[in-house]
PDB file of C-alpha atoms in Angstrom:
ATOM      1  CA  MET A   1      -9.232   7.269 -30.428  1.00 45.00           C
ATOM      2  CA  GLU A   2      -5.828   9.852 -29.075  1.00 47.00           C
ATOM      3  CA  LEU A   3      -4.347   8.538 -26.510  1.00 52.00           C
ATOM      4  CA  SER A   4      -2.434  11.100 -23.623  1.00 66.00           C
ATOM      5  CA  GLY A   5       1.198  10.456 -23.396  1.00 72.00           C
ATOM      6  CA  GLU A   6       0.369   9.168 -19.521  1.00 81.00           C
ATOM      7  CA  ALA A   7      -2.857   6.800 -21.366  1.00 83.00           C
ATOM      8  CA  ALA A   8      -0.435   5.788 -23.817  1.00 85.00           C
ATOM      9  CA  ALA A   9       2.049   4.862 -21.782  1.00 91.00           C
ATOM     10  CA  TRP A  10       0.237   3.052 -19.153  1.00 93.00           C
ATOM     11  CA  LEU A  11      -1.404   0.527 -22.009  1.00 92.00           C
ATOM     12  CA  ASP A  12       1.961  -0.215 -23.242  1.00 92.00           C
ATOM     13  CA  TRP A  13       3.131  -1.239 -20.011  1.00 93.00           C
ATOM     14  CA  LEU A  14       0.012  -3.305 -19.565  1.00 93.00           C
ATOM     15  CA  ALA A  15       0.360  -4.464 -22.715  1.00 92.00           C
ATOM     16  CA  ALA A  16       4.213  -5.966 -22.180  1.00 92.00           C
ATOM     17  CA  GLY A  17       3.100  -7.317 -18.831  1.00 92.00           C
ATOM     18  CA  GLU A  18       5.201  -4.026 -16.137  1.00 93.00           C
ATOM     19  CA  VAL A  19       1.827  -4.165 -14.115  1.00 94.00           C
ATOM     20  CA  PRO A  20      -0.968  -5.845 -13.453  1.00 94.00           C
ATOM     21  CA  PRO A  21      -3.923  -5.120 -14.661  1.00 95.00           C
ATOM     22  CA  SER A  22      -5.822  -3.125 -12.044  1.00 95.00           C
ATOM     23  CA  VAL A  23      -2.666  -0.672 -11.684  1.00 95.00           C
ATOM     24  CA  ALA A  24      -3.524   0.689 -15.209  1.00 95.00           C
ATOM     25  CA  LEU A  25      -7.119   0.894 -14.731  1.00 95.00           C
ATOM     26  CA  MET A  26      -5.986   2.732 -11.437  1.00 94.00           C
ATOM     27  CA  HIS A  27      -3.953   5.386 -13.824  1.00 93.00           C
ATOM     28  CA  LEU A  28      -6.271   5.232 -16.815  1.00 94.00           C
ATOM     29  CA  ALA A  29      -9.131   6.118 -14.555  1.00 93.00           C
ATOM     30  CA  ALA A  30      -7.580   8.770 -12.693  1.00 91.00           C
ATOM     31  CA  GLY A  31      -6.543  10.467 -15.815  1.00 89.00           C
ATOM     32  CA  ALA A  32     -10.576   9.854 -17.913  1.00 91.00           C
ATOM     33  CA  PRO A  33     -13.426  12.611 -17.782  1.00 91.00           C
ATOM     34  CA  GLY A  34     -15.820   9.419 -17.646  1.00 93.00           C
ATOM     35  CA  PRO A  35     -16.148   5.345 -17.663  1.00 93.00           C
ATOM     36  CA  GLU A  36     -16.405   5.219 -21.400  1.00 93.00           C
ATOM     37  CA  ALA A  37     -13.085   7.159 -21.886  1.00 92.00           C
ATOM     38  CA  VAL A  38     -10.874   4.179 -20.194  1.00 94.00           C
ATOM     39  CA  GLU A  39     -13.345   2.049 -22.371  1.00 92.00           C
ATOM     40  CA  ALA A  40     -12.430   3.389 -25.644  1.00 91.00           C
ATOM     41  CA  ALA A  41      -8.792   4.031 -24.403  1.00 91.00           C
ATOM     42  CA  LEU A  42      -8.689  -0.037 -24.466  1.00 91.00           C
ATOM     43  CA  ALA A  43     -10.409  -0.048 -27.431  1.00 88.00           C
ATOM     44  CA  ALA A  44      -7.910   1.815 -29.044  1.00 85.00           C
ATOM     45  CA  ALA A  45      -5.116  -0.064 -27.646  1.00 83.00           C
ATOM     46  CA  ALA A  46      -7.141  -3.713 -28.311  1.00 72.00           C
ATOM     47  CA  GLY A  47      -4.830  -4.478 -31.679  1.00 71.00           C
ATOM     48  CA  PRO A  48      -0.688  -5.052 -30.998  1.00 68.00           C
ATOM     49  CA  ALA A  49       0.598  -8.195 -32.820  1.00 67.00           C
ATOM     50  CA  ASP A  50       1.752 -10.272 -29.686  1.00 85.00           C
ATOM     51  CA  ALA A  51      -1.089 -12.873 -29.054  1.00 89.00           C
ATOM     52  CA  GLU A  52      -0.032 -12.766 -24.927  1.00 92.00           C
ATOM     53  CA  ALA A  53      -0.009  -8.777 -25.447  1.00 91.00           C
ATOM     54  CA  ARG A  54      -3.747  -8.448 -26.635  1.00 91.00           C
ATOM     55  CA  GLY A  55      -4.813 -11.512 -24.016  1.00 92.00           C
ATOM     56  CA  ARG A  56      -3.355  -8.601 -21.375  1.00 93.00           C
ATOM     57  CA  LEU A  57      -5.758  -5.910 -23.075  1.00 93.00           C
ATOM     58  CA  ALA A  58      -8.642  -8.288 -22.915  1.00 93.00           C
ATOM     59  CA  ALA A  59      -8.408  -9.012 -19.707  1.00 93.00           C
ATOM     60  CA  ALA A  60      -7.818  -5.090 -18.513  1.00 95.00           C
ATOM     61  CA  ARG A  61     -10.924  -4.354 -20.300  1.00 95.00           C
ATOM     62  CA  ASP A  62     -12.989  -7.613 -18.609  1.00 95.00           C
ATOM     63  CA  LEU A  63     -11.883  -6.171 -15.205  1.00 95.00           C
ATOM     64  CA  TRP A  64     -13.164  -2.774 -16.008  1.00 96.00           C
ATOM     65  CA  ARG A  65     -16.584  -3.992 -17.359  1.00 95.00           C
ATOM     66  CA  ALA A  66     -16.679  -6.318 -14.150  1.00 95.00           C
ATOM     67  CA  ASN A  67     -16.702  -3.518 -11.867  1.00 93.00           C
ATOM     68  CA  PRO A  68     -18.557  -0.482 -12.732  1.00 93.00           C
ATOM     69  CA  GLN A  69     -17.869   1.590  -9.798  1.00 91.00           C
ATOM     70  CA  ALA A  70     -14.479   1.874 -10.755  1.00 92.00           C
ATOM     71  CA  TRP A  71     -13.829   5.069 -11.995  1.00 93.00           C
ATOM     72  CA  GLY A  72     -16.521   6.869  -9.514  1.00 90.00           C
ATOM     73  CA  ILE A  73     -14.425   5.389  -7.116  1.00 89.00           C
ATOM     74  CA  VAL A  74     -11.043   6.064  -8.513  1.00 89.00           C
ATOM     75  CA  ARG A  75     -12.102   9.696  -9.053  1.00 87.00           C
ATOM     76  CA  GLU A  76     -14.002  10.485  -5.801  1.00 83.00           C
ATOM     77  CA  VAL A  77     -10.786   8.833  -3.679  1.00 82.00           C
ATOM     78  CA  LEU A  78      -8.292  11.001  -4.860  1.00 80.00           C
ATOM     79  CA  GLY A  79     -10.347  13.336  -4.783  1.00 70.00           C
ATOM     80  CA  GLY A  80     -10.171  13.554  -1.143  1.00 54.00           C
ATOM     81  CA  VAL A  81      -6.663  12.267  -0.296  1.00 55.00           C
ATOM     82  CA  ASP A  82      -3.618  15.046  -2.144  1.00 53.00           C
ATOM     83  CA  HIS A  83      -0.710  12.975  -3.067  1.00 50.00           C
ATOM     84  CA  GLY A  84       1.560  15.621  -3.173  1.00 51.00           C
ATOM     85  CA  GLU A  85      -0.137  17.949  -0.486  1.00 53.00           C
ATOM     86  CA  GLU A  86       3.668  20.062   0.624  1.00 57.00           C
ATOM     87  CA  LEU A  87       2.417  19.505   4.612  1.00 60.00           C
ATOM     88  CA  GLU A  88       4.916  18.358   7.678  1.00 65.00           C
ATOM     89  CA  GLY A  89       4.746  17.199  10.811  1.00 68.00           C
ATOM     90  CA  ALA A  90       1.151  17.743  13.268  1.00 77.00           C
ATOM     91  CA  ARG A  91      -0.346  20.035  10.304  1.00 83.00           C
ATOM     92  CA  ALA A  92       0.248  16.643   7.718  1.00 83.00           C
ATOM     93  CA  VAL A  93      -1.181  14.302   9.879  1.00 86.00           C
ATOM     94  CA  ALA A  94      -4.028  16.398  10.664  1.00 88.00           C
ATOM     95  CA  ALA A  95      -5.031  16.609   6.545  1.00 86.00           C
ATOM     96  CA  LEU A  96      -4.091  13.146   6.450  1.00 85.00           C
ATOM     97  CA  ALA A  97      -6.126  12.320   8.830  1.00 84.00           C
ATOM     98  CA  ALA A  98      -9.230  14.304   7.627  1.00 87.00           C
ATOM     99  CA  ALA A  99      -8.392  13.411   4.168  1.00 82.00           C
ATOM    100  CA  PHE A 100      -8.613   9.209   5.337  1.00 82.00           C
ATOM    101  CA  ASP A 101     -11.479   9.562   6.878  1.00 81.00           C
ATOM    102  CA  ARG A 102     -13.555  11.070   4.102  1.00 81.00           C
ATOM    103  CA  ALA A 103     -11.713   8.045   1.756  1.00 78.00           C
ATOM    104  CA  ALA A 104     -12.973   5.502   3.917  1.00 76.00           C
ATOM    105  CA  ARG A 105     -16.687   6.815   3.415  1.00 77.00           C
ATOM    106  CA  ALA A 106     -15.878   7.023  -0.150  1.00 72.00           C
ATOM    107  CA  SER A 107     -15.202   3.461  -0.350  1.00 75.00           C
ATOM    108  CA  PRO A 108     -13.499   1.507   2.526  1.00 76.00           C
ATOM    109  CA  GLU A 109     -11.840  -0.941   0.232  1.00 75.00           C
ATOM    110  CA  GLY A 110     -10.495   1.950  -2.369  1.00 68.00           C
ATOM    111  CA  SER A 111      -9.519   3.903   0.594  1.00 69.00           C
ATOM    112  CA  VAL A 112      -6.298   2.179   1.687  1.00 77.00           C
ATOM    113  CA  ALA A 113      -5.734   0.284  -2.308  1.00 84.00           C
ATOM    114  CA  LEU A 114      -6.891   2.050  -4.753  1.00 87.00           C
ATOM    115  CA  TYR A 115      -5.584  -0.499  -7.447  1.00 91.00           C
ATOM    116  CA  ALA A 116      -8.813  -2.994  -6.032  1.00 91.00           C
ATOM    117  CA  LEU A 117     -10.823  -0.140  -7.877  1.00 91.00           C
ATOM    118  CA  GLY A 118     -13.539  -0.649  -4.900  1.00 87.00           C
ATOM    119  CA  SER A 119     -13.591  -4.656  -5.507  1.00 90.00           C
ATOM    120  CA  PRO A 120     -13.661  -6.680  -2.153  1.00 89.00           C
ATOM    121  CA  ALA A 121     -12.829  -9.579  -4.131  1.00 91.00           C
ATOM    122  CA  LEU A 122      -9.183  -7.587  -6.176  1.00 92.00           C
ATOM    123  CA  LEU A 123      -8.834  -6.044  -2.856  1.00 93.00           C
ATOM    124  CA  ARG A 124      -8.767 -10.064  -0.991  1.00 94.00           C
ATOM    125  CA  ALA A 125      -6.404 -11.113  -3.564  1.00 95.00           C
ATOM    126  CA  ALA A 126      -3.379  -8.402  -3.433  1.00 95.00           C
ATOM    127  CA  THR A 127      -4.055  -8.846   0.578  1.00 97.00           C
ATOM    128  CA  GLU A 128      -3.633 -12.558   0.217  1.00 97.00           C
ATOM    129  CA  GLU A 129      -0.335 -12.090  -1.764  1.00 97.00           C
ATOM    130  CA  ILE A 130       0.970 -10.179   0.898  1.00 98.00           C
ATOM    131  CA  VAL A 131       0.610 -12.724   3.185  1.00 98.00           C
ATOM    132  CA  ALA A 132       2.292 -15.078   1.326  1.00 98.00           C
ATOM    133  CA  ALA A 133       5.458 -13.126   1.324  1.00 98.00           C
ATOM    134  CA  LEU A 134       5.731 -12.319   4.113  1.00 98.00           C
ATOM    135  CA  ASP A 135       5.687 -16.574   4.922  1.00 98.00           C
ATOM    136  CA  ALA A 136       7.801 -17.229   1.920  1.00 98.00           C
ATOM    137  CA  TRP A 137      10.163 -14.775   3.769  1.00 98.00           C
ATOM    138  CA  GLY A 138      10.576 -16.391   6.970  1.00 98.00           C
ATOM    139  CA  LEU A 139       8.611 -13.448   8.794  1.00 98.00           C
ATOM    140  CA  LEU A 140       5.622 -15.578  10.291  1.00 98.00           C
ATOM    141  CA  SER A 141       4.781 -17.602  13.555  1.00 97.00           C
ATOM    142  CA  ARG A 142       2.643 -18.580  15.891  1.00 97.00           C
ATOM    143  CA  GLU A 143       4.903 -16.838  18.323  1.00 98.00           C
ATOM    144  CA  ALA A 144       5.479 -13.361  16.420  1.00 98.00           C
ATOM    145  CA  ARG A 145       4.116 -10.242  17.568  1.00 98.00           C
ATOM    146  CA  LEU A 146       3.128  -7.710  14.489  1.00 98.00           C
ATOM    147  CA  VAL A 147       2.612  -4.058  14.162  1.00 98.00           C
ATOM    148  CA  ASP A 148       0.619  -3.314  11.218  1.00 98.00           C
ATOM    149  CA  LEU A 149       1.676  -0.034  10.531  1.00 98.00           C
ATOM    150  CA  GLY A 150      -1.409   2.285   8.974  1.00 96.00           C
ATOM    151  CA  CYS A 151      -3.699  -0.448   9.385  1.00 96.00           C
ATOM    152  CA  GLY A 152      -6.769   1.183   7.678  1.00 94.00           C
ATOM    153  CA  ILE A 153     -10.108  -0.931   7.684  1.00 94.00           C
ATOM    154  CA  GLY A 154      -7.617  -3.985   8.888  1.00 96.00           C
ATOM    155  CA  ARG A 155      -7.535  -6.145   5.997  1.00 96.00           C
ATOM    156  CA  VAL A 156      -4.295  -7.156   6.841  1.00 97.00           C
ATOM    157  CA  ALA A 157      -4.227  -7.363  10.344  1.00 98.00           C
ATOM    158  CA  ALA A 158      -7.080 -10.001  10.056  1.00 98.00           C
ATOM    159  CA  ALA A 159      -5.364 -11.712   7.407  1.00 98.00           C
ATOM    160  CA  LEU A 160      -2.207 -12.495   9.208  1.00 98.00           C
ATOM    161  CA  ALA A 161      -4.333 -12.961  13.049  1.00 98.00           C
ATOM    162  CA  PRO A 162      -4.886 -16.471  12.858  1.00 97.00           C
ATOM    163  CA  ARG A 163      -0.875 -16.926  11.694  1.00 97.00           C
ATOM    164  CA  VAL A 164       1.125 -14.428  14.532  1.00 98.00           C
ATOM    165  CA  ALA A 165       0.282 -14.852  18.716  1.00 98.00           C
ATOM    166  CA  ALA A 166      -0.543 -10.746  18.195  1.00 98.00           C
ATOM    167  CA  VAL A 167      -1.548  -8.149  16.071  1.00 98.00           C
ATOM    168  CA  THR A 168      -1.273  -4.544  16.892  1.00 98.00           C
ATOM    169  CA  GLY A 169      -2.995  -1.913  14.286  1.00 98.00           C
ATOM    170  CA  LEU A 170      -2.372   1.836  14.363  1.00 98.00           C
ATOM    171  CA  ASP A 171      -3.952   4.391  12.165  1.00 96.00           C
ATOM    172  CA  ILE A 172      -4.267   8.301  11.734  1.00 95.00           C
ATOM    173  CA  ALA A 173      -7.890   8.372  11.092  1.00 93.00           C
ATOM    174  CA  PRO A 174     -11.283   7.182  13.040  1.00 94.00           C
ATOM    175  CA  ALA A 175     -12.938   6.700  10.421  1.00 91.00           C
ATOM    176  CA  MET A 176     -10.575   3.669   9.439  1.00 93.00           C
ATOM    177  CA  ILE A 177     -10.161   2.365  13.124  1.00 95.00           C
ATOM    178  CA  ALA A 178     -13.622   1.852  13.110  1.00 94.00           C
ATOM    179  CA  ALA A 179     -13.935  -0.223  10.029  1.00 93.00           C
ATOM    180  CA  ALA A 180     -10.797  -2.075  11.262  1.00 96.00           C
ATOM    181  CA  ARG A 181     -12.432  -2.749  14.454  1.00 96.00           C
ATOM    182  CA  GLU A 182     -15.686  -4.340  12.821  1.00 95.00           C
ATOM    183  CA  ARG A 183     -13.561  -6.015  10.446  1.00 96.00           C
ATOM    184  CA  CYS A 184     -11.784  -7.830  12.606  1.00 97.00           C
ATOM    185  CA  ALA A 185     -14.325  -8.293  15.833  1.00 96.00           C
ATOM    186  CA  GLY A 186     -13.937 -10.827  17.417  1.00 94.00           C
ATOM    187  CA  LEU A 187     -10.436 -11.481  16.615  1.00 98.00           C
ATOM    188  CA  ALA A 188      -8.894 -11.878  20.027  1.00 97.00           C
ATOM    189  CA  ASN A 189      -5.360 -11.307  19.303  1.00 98.00           C
ATOM    190  CA  VAL A 190      -6.170  -8.157  17.307  1.00 98.00           C
ATOM    191  CA  ALA A 191      -5.861  -4.287  19.141  1.00 98.00           C
ATOM    192  CA  LEU A 192      -6.216  -1.459  17.610  1.00 98.00           C
ATOM    193  CA  HIS A 193      -5.619   2.583  18.376  1.00 97.00           C
ATOM    194  CA  LEU A 194      -5.649   5.163  17.121  1.00 96.00           C
ATOM    195  CA  GLY A 195      -2.205   6.795  16.491  1.00 93.00           C
ATOM    196  CA  SER A 196      -0.716  10.310  16.972  1.00 93.00           C
ATOM    197  CA  GLY A 197       1.090   9.578  13.117  1.00 94.00           C
ATOM    198  CA  ARG A 198       4.678  10.845  14.836  1.00 94.00           C
ATOM    199  CA  ASP A 199       5.582   7.466  16.843  1.00 96.00           C
ATOM    200  CA  LEU A 200       4.045   4.192  17.549  1.00 98.00           C
ATOM    201  CA  ALA A 201       3.487   5.048  21.072  1.00 96.00           C
ATOM    202  CA  PRO A 202       0.905   2.074  22.003  1.00 96.00           C
ATOM    203  CA  VAL A 203       4.180  -0.587  21.364  1.00 98.00           C
ATOM    204  CA  PRO A 204       6.428  -1.557  24.494  1.00 97.00           C
ATOM    205  CA  THR A 205      10.158  -0.921  23.923  1.00 98.00           C
ATOM    206  CA  GLY A 206      11.087  -4.682  22.264  1.00 98.00           C
ATOM    207  CA  GLY A 207       7.111  -5.563  22.444  1.00 97.00           C
ATOM    208  CA  ALA A 208       7.378  -6.445  18.339  1.00 98.00           C
ATOM    209  CA  ASP A 209       8.767  -8.770  16.203  1.00 98.00           C
ATOM    210  CA  LEU A 210       7.440  -7.294  12.640  1.00 98.00           C
ATOM    211  CA  VAL A 211       6.507  -3.788  12.033  1.00 98.00           C
ATOM    212  CA  LEU A 212       4.573  -4.009   8.760  1.00 98.00           C
ATOM    213  CA  ALA A 213       3.538  -0.936   6.359  1.00 98.00           C
ATOM    214  CA  VAL A 214       1.409  -1.143   3.583  1.00 98.00           C
ATOM    215  CA  ASP A 215       1.316   1.349   1.588  1.00 96.00           C
ATOM    216  CA  SER A 216       1.045   3.744   4.255  1.00 95.00           C
ATOM    217  CA  PHE A 217       5.633   4.794   4.146  1.00 97.00           C
ATOM    218  CA  PRO A 218       4.139   7.404   1.155  1.00 96.00           C
ATOM    219  CA  TYR A 219       2.174   9.487   3.614  1.00 93.00           C
ATOM    220  CA  LEU A 220       4.718   9.610   6.189  1.00 95.00           C
ATOM    221  CA  VAL A 221       8.140  10.497   3.437  1.00 96.00           C
ATOM    222  CA  GLN A 222       5.353  12.909   2.187  1.00 93.00           C
ATOM    223  CA  ALA A 223       4.813  14.691   5.559  1.00 93.00           C
ATOM    224  CA  GLY A 224       8.459  14.582   6.699  1.00 94.00           C
ATOM    225  CA  LEU A 225       8.140  11.605   9.443  1.00 96.00           C
ATOM    226  CA  ALA A 226       9.280   8.847   7.852  1.00 97.00           C
ATOM    227  CA  ALA A 227      13.167   8.862   9.758  1.00 98.00           C
ATOM    228  CA  ASP A 228      10.467   9.074  13.074  1.00 97.00           C
ATOM    229  CA  HIS A 229       8.826   5.979  12.169  1.00 98.00           C
ATOM    230  CA  VAL A 230      11.820   3.779  11.386  1.00 98.00           C
ATOM    231  CA  ARG A 231      13.985   4.928  14.313  1.00 98.00           C
ATOM    232  CA  GLU A 232      10.179   4.391  16.097  1.00 98.00           C
ATOM    233  CA  ALA A 233      10.305   0.840  14.960  1.00 98.00           C
ATOM    234  CA  ALA A 234      14.084   0.254  16.119  1.00 98.00           C
ATOM    235  CA  ARG A 235      12.430   0.897  19.723  1.00 98.00           C
ATOM    236  CA  VAL A 236       9.563  -1.676  19.223  1.00 98.00           C
ATOM    237  CA  LEU A 237      11.476  -3.956  17.261  1.00 98.00           C
ATOM    238  CA  ARG A 238      13.351  -7.090  19.129  1.00 98.00           C
ATOM    239  CA  PRO A 239      16.639  -7.763  18.551  1.00 97.00           C
ATOM    240  CA  GLY A 240      16.671  -8.975  14.797  1.00 98.00           C
ATOM    241  CA  GLY A 241      13.096  -8.211  14.252  1.00 98.00           C
ATOM    242  CA  ASP A 242      12.218  -6.823  10.818  1.00 98.00           C
ATOM    243  CA  LEU A 243      10.785  -3.572   9.427  1.00 98.00           C
ATOM    244  CA  VAL A 244       8.593  -4.102   5.926  1.00 98.00           C
ATOM    245  CA  VAL A 245       7.779  -1.513   4.143  1.00 98.00           C
ATOM    246  CA  LEU A 246       5.603  -2.241   1.224  1.00 98.00           C
ATOM    247  CA  ASN A 247       5.905   0.967  -0.949  1.00 98.00           C
ATOM    248  CA  TYR A 248       8.245   3.391   0.743  1.00 98.00           C
ATOM    249  CA  SER A 249       7.169   6.607  -1.872  1.00 97.00           C
ATOM    250  CA  TYR A 250       4.569   7.715  -4.621  1.00 94.00           C
ATOM    251  CA  ARG A 251       7.473   9.570  -6.121  1.00 94.00           C
ATOM    252  CA  GLY A 252       8.101   7.153  -8.958  1.00 92.00           C
ATOM    253  CA  ASP A 253      11.750   7.290  -8.286  1.00 97.00           C
ATOM    254  CA  LEU A 254      12.838   4.139  -7.254  1.00 97.00           C
ATOM    255  CA  ALA A 255      16.807   4.749  -7.081  1.00 98.00           C
ATOM    256  CA  ARG A 256      15.901   7.844  -4.787  1.00 98.00           C
ATOM    257  CA  ASP A 257      13.789   5.464  -2.762  1.00 98.00           C
ATOM    258  CA  ARG A 258      16.338   2.850  -2.684  1.00 98.00           C
ATOM    259  CA  ARG A 259      19.351   5.657  -1.353  1.00 98.00           C
ATOM    260  CA  GLU A 260      16.855   6.671   1.721  1.00 98.00           C
ATOM    261  CA  ALA A 261      16.585   3.290   2.349  1.00 98.00           C
ATOM    262  CA  ALA A 262      19.666   2.316   2.852  1.00 98.00           C
ATOM    263  CA  ALA A 263      20.568   5.712   4.895  1.00 98.00           C
ATOM    264  CA  LEU A 264      17.904   5.384   7.316  1.00 98.00           C
ATOM    265  CA  ALA A 265      19.061   1.705   7.929  1.00 98.00           C
ATOM    266  CA  ALA A 266      22.753   2.422   8.646  1.00 98.00           C
ATOM    267  CA  SER A 267      21.435   5.568  10.949  1.00 98.00           C
ATOM    268  CA  HIS A 268      19.133   3.418  13.341  1.00 98.00           C
ATOM    269  CA  GLY A 269      20.816   0.438  13.226  1.00 98.00           C
ATOM    270  CA  PHE A 270      19.055  -2.221  10.731  1.00 98.00           C
ATOM    271  CA  ARG A 271      20.464  -4.083   8.139  1.00 98.00           C
ATOM    272  CA  LEU A 272      18.708  -3.539   4.060  1.00 98.00           C
ATOM    273  CA  ILE A 273      17.685  -6.825   3.358  1.00 97.00           C
ATOM    274  CA  ARG A 274      15.603  -6.218   0.778  1.00 98.00           C
ATOM    275  CA  ALA A 275      15.635  -2.707  -1.464  1.00 98.00           C
ATOM    276  CA  GLY A 276      12.438  -1.649  -3.637  1.00 98.00           C
ATOM    277  CA  THR A 277      12.244  -5.460  -4.947  1.00 98.00           C
ATOM    278  CA  ALA A 278       8.847  -6.361  -7.158  1.00 96.00           C
ATOM    279  CA  PRO A 279       7.246 -10.017  -5.570  1.00 96.00           C
ATOM    280  CA  PHE A 280       3.446  -9.058  -6.167  1.00 96.00           C
ATOM    281  CA  THR A 281       1.376  -9.928  -9.560  1.00 93.00           C
ATOM    282  CA  THR A 282      -2.083  -8.376  -8.489  1.00 93.00           C
ATOM    283  CA  TRP A 283      -0.154  -5.041  -7.738  1.00 93.00           C
ATOM    284  CA  ASP A 284       2.797  -2.314  -7.893  1.00 93.00           C
ATOM    285  CA  GLY A 285       3.873  -3.128  -3.890  1.00 96.00           C
ATOM    286  CA  ARG A 286       7.664  -2.512  -4.093  1.00 98.00           C
ATOM    287  CA  ALA A 287       9.137  -4.121  -0.776  1.00 98.00           C
ATOM    288  CA  PHE A 288      11.803  -2.802   1.449  1.00 98.00           C
ATOM    289  CA  GLN A 289      12.624  -4.981   4.412  1.00 98.00           C
ATOM    290  CA  LEU A 290      15.673  -3.524   7.321  1.00 98.00           C
ATOM    291  CA  ARG A 291      16.375  -5.946   9.905  1.00 98.00           C
ATOM    292  CA  ARG A 292      17.366  -4.623  13.322  1.00 98.00           C
ATOM    293  CA  LEU A 293      20.735  -5.483  14.322  1.00 96.00           C
TER     294      LEU A 293
END
């Protein structure tokens, strides 16, 4: 089978261990006319000389076969969320809210982490990695007050609630907030709000120790609202508090992301602690950590 250049690149990166299997499969599914095309692409790439590379490709094939829903979910979610739409401000917020409502109805897991391929188990593993990283960075404590910016279906809020004093979750999509409230039911220290997409208004000044944005900043960057939210994070964080952004954009330009994050940090009273590190094995999140001066 002759592979497209993009598909061949993702398979090469997968074989080399540069991307997790789930991420490579997500990109293959996004460009494939059907699930059988992904299977064929994996088979066509299954013969490298390196045994470790063959093992990675075999693991990806097994993961694909274990998730027959993956192709349909990837295509349906991507069909409803435009990652390149040129809208700004209120129009962008409204368009994204509608898009994520559609995505949440298509697949709650896929709507917040498409690399999970619609699998609760894959999403749980990625969420556990986020919690472990925050813990390793010394950002979790029983006294910590956390803001989950773009909380989606509440998977991070629910995972962090037992580790911190309070979690405030914000999202612009009503269907996401509804799913989050269902997931977090019974967690007395979790408060969930339908946000404006332009600020952190439900959070009082100085009322947070950590603002966490998991795969939400790319949409703020797309909508021209990144600076507004860094400014708001500076307002709500206590001195020494942290803004952690996991994926700054989806532009595929890490150098540009680093430059912009550094500029925003300097402009709004932060020190850049992490600038696009890659601490995860289950997904391709890049970590930016800004500490409030």
